[in-house]
Short mmCIF file of C-alpha atoms in Angstrom, two decimals:
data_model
loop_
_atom_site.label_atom_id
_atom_site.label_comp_id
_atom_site.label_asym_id
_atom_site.label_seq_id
_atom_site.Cartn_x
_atom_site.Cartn_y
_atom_site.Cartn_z
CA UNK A 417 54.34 15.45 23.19
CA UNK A 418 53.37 15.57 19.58
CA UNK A 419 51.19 12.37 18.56
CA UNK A 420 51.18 10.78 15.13
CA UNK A 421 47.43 10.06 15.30
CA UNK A 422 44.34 12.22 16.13
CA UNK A 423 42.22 8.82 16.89
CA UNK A 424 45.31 8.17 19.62
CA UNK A 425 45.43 11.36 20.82
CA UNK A 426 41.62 11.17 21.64
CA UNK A 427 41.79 8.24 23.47
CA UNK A 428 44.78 9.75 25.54
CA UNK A 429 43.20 12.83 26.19
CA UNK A 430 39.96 10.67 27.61
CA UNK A 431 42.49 8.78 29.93
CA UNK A 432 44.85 11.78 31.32
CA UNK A 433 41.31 12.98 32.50
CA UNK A 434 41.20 10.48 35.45
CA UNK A 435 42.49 11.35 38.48
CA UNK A 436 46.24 10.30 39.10
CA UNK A 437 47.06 9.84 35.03
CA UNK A 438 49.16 11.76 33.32
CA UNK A 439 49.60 12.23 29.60
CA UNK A 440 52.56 9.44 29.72
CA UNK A 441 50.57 6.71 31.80
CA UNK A 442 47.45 7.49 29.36
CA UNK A 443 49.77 6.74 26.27
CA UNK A 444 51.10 4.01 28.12
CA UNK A 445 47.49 2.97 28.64
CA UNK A 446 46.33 3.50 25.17
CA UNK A 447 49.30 1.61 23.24
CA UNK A 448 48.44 -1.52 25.68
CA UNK A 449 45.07 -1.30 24.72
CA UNK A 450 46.48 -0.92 20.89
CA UNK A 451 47.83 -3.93 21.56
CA UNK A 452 44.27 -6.45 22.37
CA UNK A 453 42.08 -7.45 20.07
CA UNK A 454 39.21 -5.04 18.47
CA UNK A 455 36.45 -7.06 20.38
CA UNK A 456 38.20 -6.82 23.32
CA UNK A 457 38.63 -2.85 23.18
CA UNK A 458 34.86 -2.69 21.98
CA UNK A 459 34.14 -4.37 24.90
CA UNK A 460 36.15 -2.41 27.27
CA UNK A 461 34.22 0.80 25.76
CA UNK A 462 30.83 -1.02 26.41
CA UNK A 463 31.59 -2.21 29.69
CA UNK A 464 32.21 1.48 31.18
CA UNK A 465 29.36 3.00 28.98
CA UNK A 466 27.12 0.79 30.53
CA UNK A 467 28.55 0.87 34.17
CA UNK A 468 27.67 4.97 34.27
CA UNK A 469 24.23 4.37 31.92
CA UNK A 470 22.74 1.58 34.32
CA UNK A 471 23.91 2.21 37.68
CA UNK A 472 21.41 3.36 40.51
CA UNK A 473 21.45 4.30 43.98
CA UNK A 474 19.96 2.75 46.38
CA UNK A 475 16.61 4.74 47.30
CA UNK A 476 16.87 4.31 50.93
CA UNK A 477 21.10 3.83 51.74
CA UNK A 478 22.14 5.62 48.64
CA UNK A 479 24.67 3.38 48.24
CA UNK A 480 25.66 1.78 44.81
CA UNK A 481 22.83 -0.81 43.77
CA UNK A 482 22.16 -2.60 40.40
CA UNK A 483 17.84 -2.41 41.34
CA UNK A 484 15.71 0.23 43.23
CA UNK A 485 17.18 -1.28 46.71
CA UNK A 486 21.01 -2.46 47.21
CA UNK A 487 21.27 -5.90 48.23
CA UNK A 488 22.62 -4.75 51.46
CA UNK A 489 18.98 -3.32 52.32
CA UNK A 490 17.31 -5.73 50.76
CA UNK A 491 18.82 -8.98 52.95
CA UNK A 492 16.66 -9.75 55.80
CA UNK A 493 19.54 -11.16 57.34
CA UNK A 494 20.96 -8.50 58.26
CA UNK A 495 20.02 -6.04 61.13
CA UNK A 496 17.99 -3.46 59.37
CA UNK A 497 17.60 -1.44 63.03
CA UNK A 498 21.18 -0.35 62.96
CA UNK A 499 22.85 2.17 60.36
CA UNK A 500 25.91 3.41 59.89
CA UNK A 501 26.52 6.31 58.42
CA UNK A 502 29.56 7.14 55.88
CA UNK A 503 31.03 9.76 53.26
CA UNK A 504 31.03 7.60 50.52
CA UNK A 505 30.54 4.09 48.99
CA UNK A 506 34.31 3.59 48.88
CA UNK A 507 33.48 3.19 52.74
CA UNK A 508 31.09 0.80 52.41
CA UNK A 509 33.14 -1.20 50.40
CA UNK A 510 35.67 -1.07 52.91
CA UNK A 511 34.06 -1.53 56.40
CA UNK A 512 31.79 -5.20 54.04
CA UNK A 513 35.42 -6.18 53.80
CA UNK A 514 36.27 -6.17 57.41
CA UNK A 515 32.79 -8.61 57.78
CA UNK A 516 32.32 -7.31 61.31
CA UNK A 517 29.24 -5.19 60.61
CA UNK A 518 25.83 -6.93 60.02
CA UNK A 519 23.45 -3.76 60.10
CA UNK A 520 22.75 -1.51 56.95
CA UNK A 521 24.29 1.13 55.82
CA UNK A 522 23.53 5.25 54.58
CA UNK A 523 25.86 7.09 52.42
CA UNK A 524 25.89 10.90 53.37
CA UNK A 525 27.93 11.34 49.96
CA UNK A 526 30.37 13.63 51.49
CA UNK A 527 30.61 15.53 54.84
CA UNK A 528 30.09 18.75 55.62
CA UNK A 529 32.57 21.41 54.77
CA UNK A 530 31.69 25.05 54.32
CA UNK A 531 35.48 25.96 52.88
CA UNK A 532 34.68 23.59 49.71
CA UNK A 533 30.88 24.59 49.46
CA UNK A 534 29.04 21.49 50.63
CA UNK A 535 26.59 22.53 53.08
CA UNK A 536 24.08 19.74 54.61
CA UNK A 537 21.49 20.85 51.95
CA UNK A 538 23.85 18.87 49.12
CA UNK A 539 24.35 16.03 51.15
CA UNK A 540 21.37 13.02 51.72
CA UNK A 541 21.02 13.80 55.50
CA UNK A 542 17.40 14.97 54.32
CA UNK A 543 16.86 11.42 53.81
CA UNK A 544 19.00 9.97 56.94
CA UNK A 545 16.56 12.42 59.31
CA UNK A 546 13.40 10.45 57.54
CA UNK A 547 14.56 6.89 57.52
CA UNK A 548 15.44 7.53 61.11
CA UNK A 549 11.78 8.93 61.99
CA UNK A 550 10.03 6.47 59.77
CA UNK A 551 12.34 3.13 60.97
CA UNK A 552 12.47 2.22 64.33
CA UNK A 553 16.33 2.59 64.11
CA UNK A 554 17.97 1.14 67.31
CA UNK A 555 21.80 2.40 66.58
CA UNK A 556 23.44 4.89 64.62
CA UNK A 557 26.43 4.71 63.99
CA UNK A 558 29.07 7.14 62.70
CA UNK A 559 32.04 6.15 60.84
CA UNK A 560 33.42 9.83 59.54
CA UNK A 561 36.72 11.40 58.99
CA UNK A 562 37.85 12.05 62.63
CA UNK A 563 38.40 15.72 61.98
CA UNK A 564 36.43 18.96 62.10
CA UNK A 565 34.49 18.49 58.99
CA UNK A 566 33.41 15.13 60.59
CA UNK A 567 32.13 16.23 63.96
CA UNK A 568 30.44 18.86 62.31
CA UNK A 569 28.53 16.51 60.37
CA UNK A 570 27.64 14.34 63.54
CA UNK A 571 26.80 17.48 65.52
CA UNK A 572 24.56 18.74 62.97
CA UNK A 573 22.90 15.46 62.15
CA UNK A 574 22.56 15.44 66.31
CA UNK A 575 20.85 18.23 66.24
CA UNK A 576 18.53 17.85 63.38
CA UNK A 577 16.96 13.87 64.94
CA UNK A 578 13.75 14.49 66.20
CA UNK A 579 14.02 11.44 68.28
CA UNK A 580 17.07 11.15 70.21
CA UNK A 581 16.10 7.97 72.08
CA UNK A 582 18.26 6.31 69.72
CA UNK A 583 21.73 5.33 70.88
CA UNK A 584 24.35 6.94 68.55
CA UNK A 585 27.73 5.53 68.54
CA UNK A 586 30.96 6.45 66.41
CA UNK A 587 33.91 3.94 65.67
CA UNK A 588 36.64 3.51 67.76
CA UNK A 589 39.83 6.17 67.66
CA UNK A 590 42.67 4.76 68.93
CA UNK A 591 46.65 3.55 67.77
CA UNK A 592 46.15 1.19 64.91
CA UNK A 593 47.13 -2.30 65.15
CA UNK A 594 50.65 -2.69 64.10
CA UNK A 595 51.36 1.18 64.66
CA UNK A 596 54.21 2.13 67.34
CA UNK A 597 53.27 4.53 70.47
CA UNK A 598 56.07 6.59 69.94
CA UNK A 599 55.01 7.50 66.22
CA UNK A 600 51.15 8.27 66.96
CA UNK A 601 50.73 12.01 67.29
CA UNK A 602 49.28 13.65 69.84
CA UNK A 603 45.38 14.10 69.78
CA UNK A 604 45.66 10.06 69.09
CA UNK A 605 46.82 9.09 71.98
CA UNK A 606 45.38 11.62 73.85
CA UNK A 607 42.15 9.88 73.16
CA UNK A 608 42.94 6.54 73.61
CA UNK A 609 44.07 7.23 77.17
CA UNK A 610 40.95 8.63 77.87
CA UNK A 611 38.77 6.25 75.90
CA UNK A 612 41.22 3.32 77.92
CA UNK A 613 39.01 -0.21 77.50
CA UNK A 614 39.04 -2.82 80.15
CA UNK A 615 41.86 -5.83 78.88
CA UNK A 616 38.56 -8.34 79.29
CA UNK A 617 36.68 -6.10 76.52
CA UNK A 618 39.70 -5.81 74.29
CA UNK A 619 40.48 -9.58 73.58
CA UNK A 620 36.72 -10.02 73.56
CA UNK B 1381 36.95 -6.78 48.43
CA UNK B 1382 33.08 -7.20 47.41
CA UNK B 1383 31.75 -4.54 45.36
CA UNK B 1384 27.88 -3.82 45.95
CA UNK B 1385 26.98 -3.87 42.63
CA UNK B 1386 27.56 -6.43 39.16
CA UNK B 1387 27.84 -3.40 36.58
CA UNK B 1388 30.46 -1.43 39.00
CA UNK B 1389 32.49 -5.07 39.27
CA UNK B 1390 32.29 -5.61 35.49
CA UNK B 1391 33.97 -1.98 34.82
CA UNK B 1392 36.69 -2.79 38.03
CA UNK B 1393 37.74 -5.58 36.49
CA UNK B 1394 38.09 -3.71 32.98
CA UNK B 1395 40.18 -1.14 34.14
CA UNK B 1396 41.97 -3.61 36.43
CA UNK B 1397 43.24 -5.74 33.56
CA UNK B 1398 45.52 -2.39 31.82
CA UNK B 1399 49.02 -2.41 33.18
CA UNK B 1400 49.94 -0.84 36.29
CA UNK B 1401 46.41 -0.28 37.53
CA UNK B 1402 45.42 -2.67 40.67
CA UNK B 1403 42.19 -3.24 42.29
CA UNK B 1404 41.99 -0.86 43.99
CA UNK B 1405 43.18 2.11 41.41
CA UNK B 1406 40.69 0.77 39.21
CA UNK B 1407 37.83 1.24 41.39
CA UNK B 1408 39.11 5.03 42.40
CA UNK B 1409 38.78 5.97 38.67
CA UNK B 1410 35.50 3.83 38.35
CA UNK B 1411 34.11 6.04 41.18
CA UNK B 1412 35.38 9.03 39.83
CA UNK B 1413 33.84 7.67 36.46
CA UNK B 1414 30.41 7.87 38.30
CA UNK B 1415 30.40 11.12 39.17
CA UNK B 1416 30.63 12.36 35.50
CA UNK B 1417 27.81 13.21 33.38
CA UNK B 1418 26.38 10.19 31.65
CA UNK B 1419 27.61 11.56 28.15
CA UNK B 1420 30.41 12.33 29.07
CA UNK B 1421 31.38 8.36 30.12
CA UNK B 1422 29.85 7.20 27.03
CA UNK B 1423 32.51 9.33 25.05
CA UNK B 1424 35.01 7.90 27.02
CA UNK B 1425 33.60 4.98 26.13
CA UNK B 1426 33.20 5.48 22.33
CA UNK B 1427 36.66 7.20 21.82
CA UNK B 1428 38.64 3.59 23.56
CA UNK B 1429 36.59 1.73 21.40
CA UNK B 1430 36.86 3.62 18.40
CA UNK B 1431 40.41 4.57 18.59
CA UNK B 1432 41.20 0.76 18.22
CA UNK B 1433 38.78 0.07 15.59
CA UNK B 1434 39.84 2.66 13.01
CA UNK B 1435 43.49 3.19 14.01
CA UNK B 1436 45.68 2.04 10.95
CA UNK B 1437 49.37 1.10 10.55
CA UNK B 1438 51.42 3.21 8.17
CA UNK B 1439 51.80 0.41 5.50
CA UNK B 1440 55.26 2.18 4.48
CA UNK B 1441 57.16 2.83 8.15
CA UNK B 1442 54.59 1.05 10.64
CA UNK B 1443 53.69 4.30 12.50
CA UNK B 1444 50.51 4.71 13.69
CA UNK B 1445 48.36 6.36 11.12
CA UNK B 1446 44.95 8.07 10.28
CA UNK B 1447 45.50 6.79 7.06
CA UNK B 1448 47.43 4.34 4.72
CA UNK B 1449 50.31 6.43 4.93
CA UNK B 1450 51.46 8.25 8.23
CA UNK B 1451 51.74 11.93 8.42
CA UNK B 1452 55.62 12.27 8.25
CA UNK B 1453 56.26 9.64 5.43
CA UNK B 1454 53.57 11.74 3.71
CA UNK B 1455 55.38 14.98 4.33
CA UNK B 1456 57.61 16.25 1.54
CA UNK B 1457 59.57 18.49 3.96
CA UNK B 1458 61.25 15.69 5.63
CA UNK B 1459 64.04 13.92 4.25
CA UNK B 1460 62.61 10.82 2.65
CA UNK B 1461 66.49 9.21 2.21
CA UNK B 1462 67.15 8.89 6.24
CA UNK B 1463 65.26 6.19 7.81
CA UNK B 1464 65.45 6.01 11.83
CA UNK B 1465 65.06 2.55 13.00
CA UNK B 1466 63.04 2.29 16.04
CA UNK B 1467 62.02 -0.45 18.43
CA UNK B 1468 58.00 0.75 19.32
CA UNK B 1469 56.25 3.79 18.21
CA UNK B 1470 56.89 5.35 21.70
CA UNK B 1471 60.06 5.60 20.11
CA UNK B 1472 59.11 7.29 17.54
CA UNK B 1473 56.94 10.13 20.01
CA UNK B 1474 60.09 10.87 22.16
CA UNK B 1475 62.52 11.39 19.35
CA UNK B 1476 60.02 13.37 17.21
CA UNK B 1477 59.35 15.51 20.71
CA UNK B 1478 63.51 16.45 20.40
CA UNK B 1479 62.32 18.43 17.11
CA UNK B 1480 66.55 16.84 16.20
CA UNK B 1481 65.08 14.66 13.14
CA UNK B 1482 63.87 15.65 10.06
CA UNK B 1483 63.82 11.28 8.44
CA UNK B 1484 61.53 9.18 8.31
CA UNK B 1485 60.85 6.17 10.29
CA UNK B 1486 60.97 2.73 11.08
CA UNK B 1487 59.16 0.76 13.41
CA UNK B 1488 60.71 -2.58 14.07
CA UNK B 1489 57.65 -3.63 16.45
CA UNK B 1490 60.27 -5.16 18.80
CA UNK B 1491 64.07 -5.82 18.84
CA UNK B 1492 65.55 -10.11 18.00
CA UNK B 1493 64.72 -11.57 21.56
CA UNK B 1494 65.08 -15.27 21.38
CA UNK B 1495 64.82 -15.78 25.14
CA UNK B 1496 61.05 -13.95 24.52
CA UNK B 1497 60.30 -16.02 21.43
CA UNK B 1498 60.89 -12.88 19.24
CA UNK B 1499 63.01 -13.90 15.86
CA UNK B 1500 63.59 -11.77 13.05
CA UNK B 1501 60.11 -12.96 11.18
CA UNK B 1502 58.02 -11.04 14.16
CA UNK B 1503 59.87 -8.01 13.51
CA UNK B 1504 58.95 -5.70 10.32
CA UNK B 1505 62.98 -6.02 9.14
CA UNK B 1506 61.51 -7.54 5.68
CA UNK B 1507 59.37 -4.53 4.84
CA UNK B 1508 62.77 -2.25 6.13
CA UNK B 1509 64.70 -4.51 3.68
CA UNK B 1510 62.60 -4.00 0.70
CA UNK B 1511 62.01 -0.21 1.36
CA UNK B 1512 66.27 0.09 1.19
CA UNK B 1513 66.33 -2.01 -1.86
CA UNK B 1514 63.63 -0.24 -3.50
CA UNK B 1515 63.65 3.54 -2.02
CA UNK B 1516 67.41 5.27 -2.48
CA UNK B 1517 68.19 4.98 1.48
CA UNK B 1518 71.47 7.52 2.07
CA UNK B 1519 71.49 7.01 6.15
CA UNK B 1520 70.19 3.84 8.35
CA UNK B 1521 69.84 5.39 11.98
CA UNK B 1522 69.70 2.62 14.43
CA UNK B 1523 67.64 3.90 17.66
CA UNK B 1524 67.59 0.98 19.45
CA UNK B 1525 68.03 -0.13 23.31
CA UNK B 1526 71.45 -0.45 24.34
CA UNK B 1527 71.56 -4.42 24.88
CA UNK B 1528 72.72 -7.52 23.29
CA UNK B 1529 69.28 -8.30 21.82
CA UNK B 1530 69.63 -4.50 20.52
CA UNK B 1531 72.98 -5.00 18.76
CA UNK B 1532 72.33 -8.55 17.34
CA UNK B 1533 69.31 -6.69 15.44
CA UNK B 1534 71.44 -4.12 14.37
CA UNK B 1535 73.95 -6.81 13.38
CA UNK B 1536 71.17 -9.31 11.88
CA UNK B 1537 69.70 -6.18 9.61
CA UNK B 1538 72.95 -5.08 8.51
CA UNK B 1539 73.91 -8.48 7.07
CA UNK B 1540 70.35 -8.92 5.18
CA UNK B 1541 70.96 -5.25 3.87
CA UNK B 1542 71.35 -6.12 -0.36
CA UNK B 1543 73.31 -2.88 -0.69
CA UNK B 1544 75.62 -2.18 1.85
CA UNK B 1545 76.57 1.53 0.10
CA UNK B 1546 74.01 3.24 2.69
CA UNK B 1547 75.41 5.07 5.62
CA UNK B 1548 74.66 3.23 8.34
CA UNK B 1549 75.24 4.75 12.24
CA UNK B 1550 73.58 4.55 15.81
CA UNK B 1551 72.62 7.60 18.04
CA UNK B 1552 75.45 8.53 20.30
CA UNK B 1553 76.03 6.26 23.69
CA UNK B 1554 77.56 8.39 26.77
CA UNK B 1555 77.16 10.19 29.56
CA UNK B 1556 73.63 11.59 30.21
CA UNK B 1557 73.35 15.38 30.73
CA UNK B 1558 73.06 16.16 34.47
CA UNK B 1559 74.12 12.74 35.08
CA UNK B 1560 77.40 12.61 37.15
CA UNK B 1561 80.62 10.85 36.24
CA UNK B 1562 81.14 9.11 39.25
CA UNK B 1563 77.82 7.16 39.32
CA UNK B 1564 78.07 6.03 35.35
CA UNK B 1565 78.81 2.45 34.70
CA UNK B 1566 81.70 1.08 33.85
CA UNK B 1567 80.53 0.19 29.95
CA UNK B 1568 79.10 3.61 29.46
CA UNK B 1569 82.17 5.67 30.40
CA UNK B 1570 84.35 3.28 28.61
CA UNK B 1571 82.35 3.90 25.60
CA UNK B 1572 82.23 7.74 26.05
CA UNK B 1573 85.78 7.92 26.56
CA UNK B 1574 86.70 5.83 23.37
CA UNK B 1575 84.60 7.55 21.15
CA UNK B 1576 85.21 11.06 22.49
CA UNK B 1577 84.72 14.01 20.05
CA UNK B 1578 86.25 17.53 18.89
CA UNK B 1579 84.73 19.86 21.44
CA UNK B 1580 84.30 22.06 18.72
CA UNK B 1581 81.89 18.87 17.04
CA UNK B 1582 80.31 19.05 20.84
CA UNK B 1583 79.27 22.20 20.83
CA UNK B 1584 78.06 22.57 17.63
#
């Protein structure tokens, strides 16, 4: 695909480098844009310039924060005793949508997973070990990939708490709501047998 | 969905405003976005921007163009007397990617749409009209969609056309290759049957 313009093959070159767009969906992109007005396209430049200049991490969850401290850490409303631990902020995003959690939050930025190179050393588990030593945490709670990679992590992190007399918890795996019995494989229901709750504590 | 952070929202809702990209797409590539160097986002950045600033319009076909004049009205190679008449300049990209064309170009910006509000005065079919009056125009090649609104601008240029001497023809309607008989509509394999050709002109 041969384009009449350098300036628009730059810009479609930036946008096939996202993940999931290909050369045609970046020219498809690109001629929209072509399309708005020249303030509008400066501003859509700016805006995404300025998202990746200014953004900072929360020093103590490591989640996404516009300060020093996310706004998650920083409400006293919330239960700042209990953390849950996830891979990444996409997590957080998701489990603040469900509104059922109320405690804070502390973003490993991946798991671990020796076949793609990320030991615990490139992860912030450094920094889970001290808030948990410094904070009198009450709950931990894991919310990881349910596969190897993910029990490793919880093992490890385990392992490394110098004070266990926290109670360490891990969402529940079961059949999904909506899903049928007959579809769920194995290991799935396997566990949910064995992790059976009484009816009373269900439709609690 | 409630994003943690203003600056990460602002850049969602950027990316969630281009065609085809939800929510939730948009905040995938801001995250990916995040985990690229600064520099690297701020090109991104300043290429979008840039590419709309400083893109021109060929002043002669309506191409996209570096400069006043696009590269292929500017190149003596091509046959200057064959003008291809083309709806959008994505047009222009796939036929120029067949390597079948060695004319120039028109682009119409649209086709006569009067259920979309698009008349004849939208349309760049002035600045066609003048180049055929003024440049010596041998062949008109109407590439345009296969519709109503398509023929009735076919049918509106040809009767504003001063001198009617100039061949004027359409790219071939049939059968697709690899596409099977049985599953071709109606119109289409009436068409291909009634203008049918010399196998010898087929396989030319």
């Amino acid at each position: 695909m041969q384009l009449p313009s350098s300036l628009l093959e730059n810009a479609v070159a930036q946008f096939a480098k996202l993940p999931g767009i290909g050369k045609k969906t970046a020219l498809r992109l690109v001629l929209h844009l072509l399309k708005q007005d020249v303030s509008e396209v400066q501003l859509f430049g700016e805006t995404i310039a300025k998202m990746r200049r200014d953004i900072r991490f929360c020093q103590r969850c490591h989640n996404i924060s516009d300060g020093d401290i996310c706004a998650i850490c920083a409400n006293s409303q919330r239960n700042q005793r209990v953390i849950c631990v996830v891979e990444n902020i996409r997590d957080v995003i998701a489990i603040e949508s469900t509104q059922q959690f109320n405690g804070t939050y502390h973003v490993l930025g991946g798991i671990i997973s020796p076949l793609d190179g990320i030991g615990p050393e490139q992860l912030t588990i450094e920094s889970l070990i001290n808030r948990i030593a410094q904070e009198q945490v009450e709950e931990l709670v894991f919310a990881l990939s349910p596969n190897i990679q993910g029990d490793t992590t919880i093992y490890y992190i385990q392992k490394k708490m110098a004070s266990p007399d926290c109670k360490i918890t891990t969402i529940a795996r079961g059949i999904a709501f909506g899903g049928e019995l007959e579809y769920a494989d194995e290991m799935t229901l396997a566990r949910s047998i064995a992790n059976r709750l009484p009816v009373q504590q269900y439709v609690k």
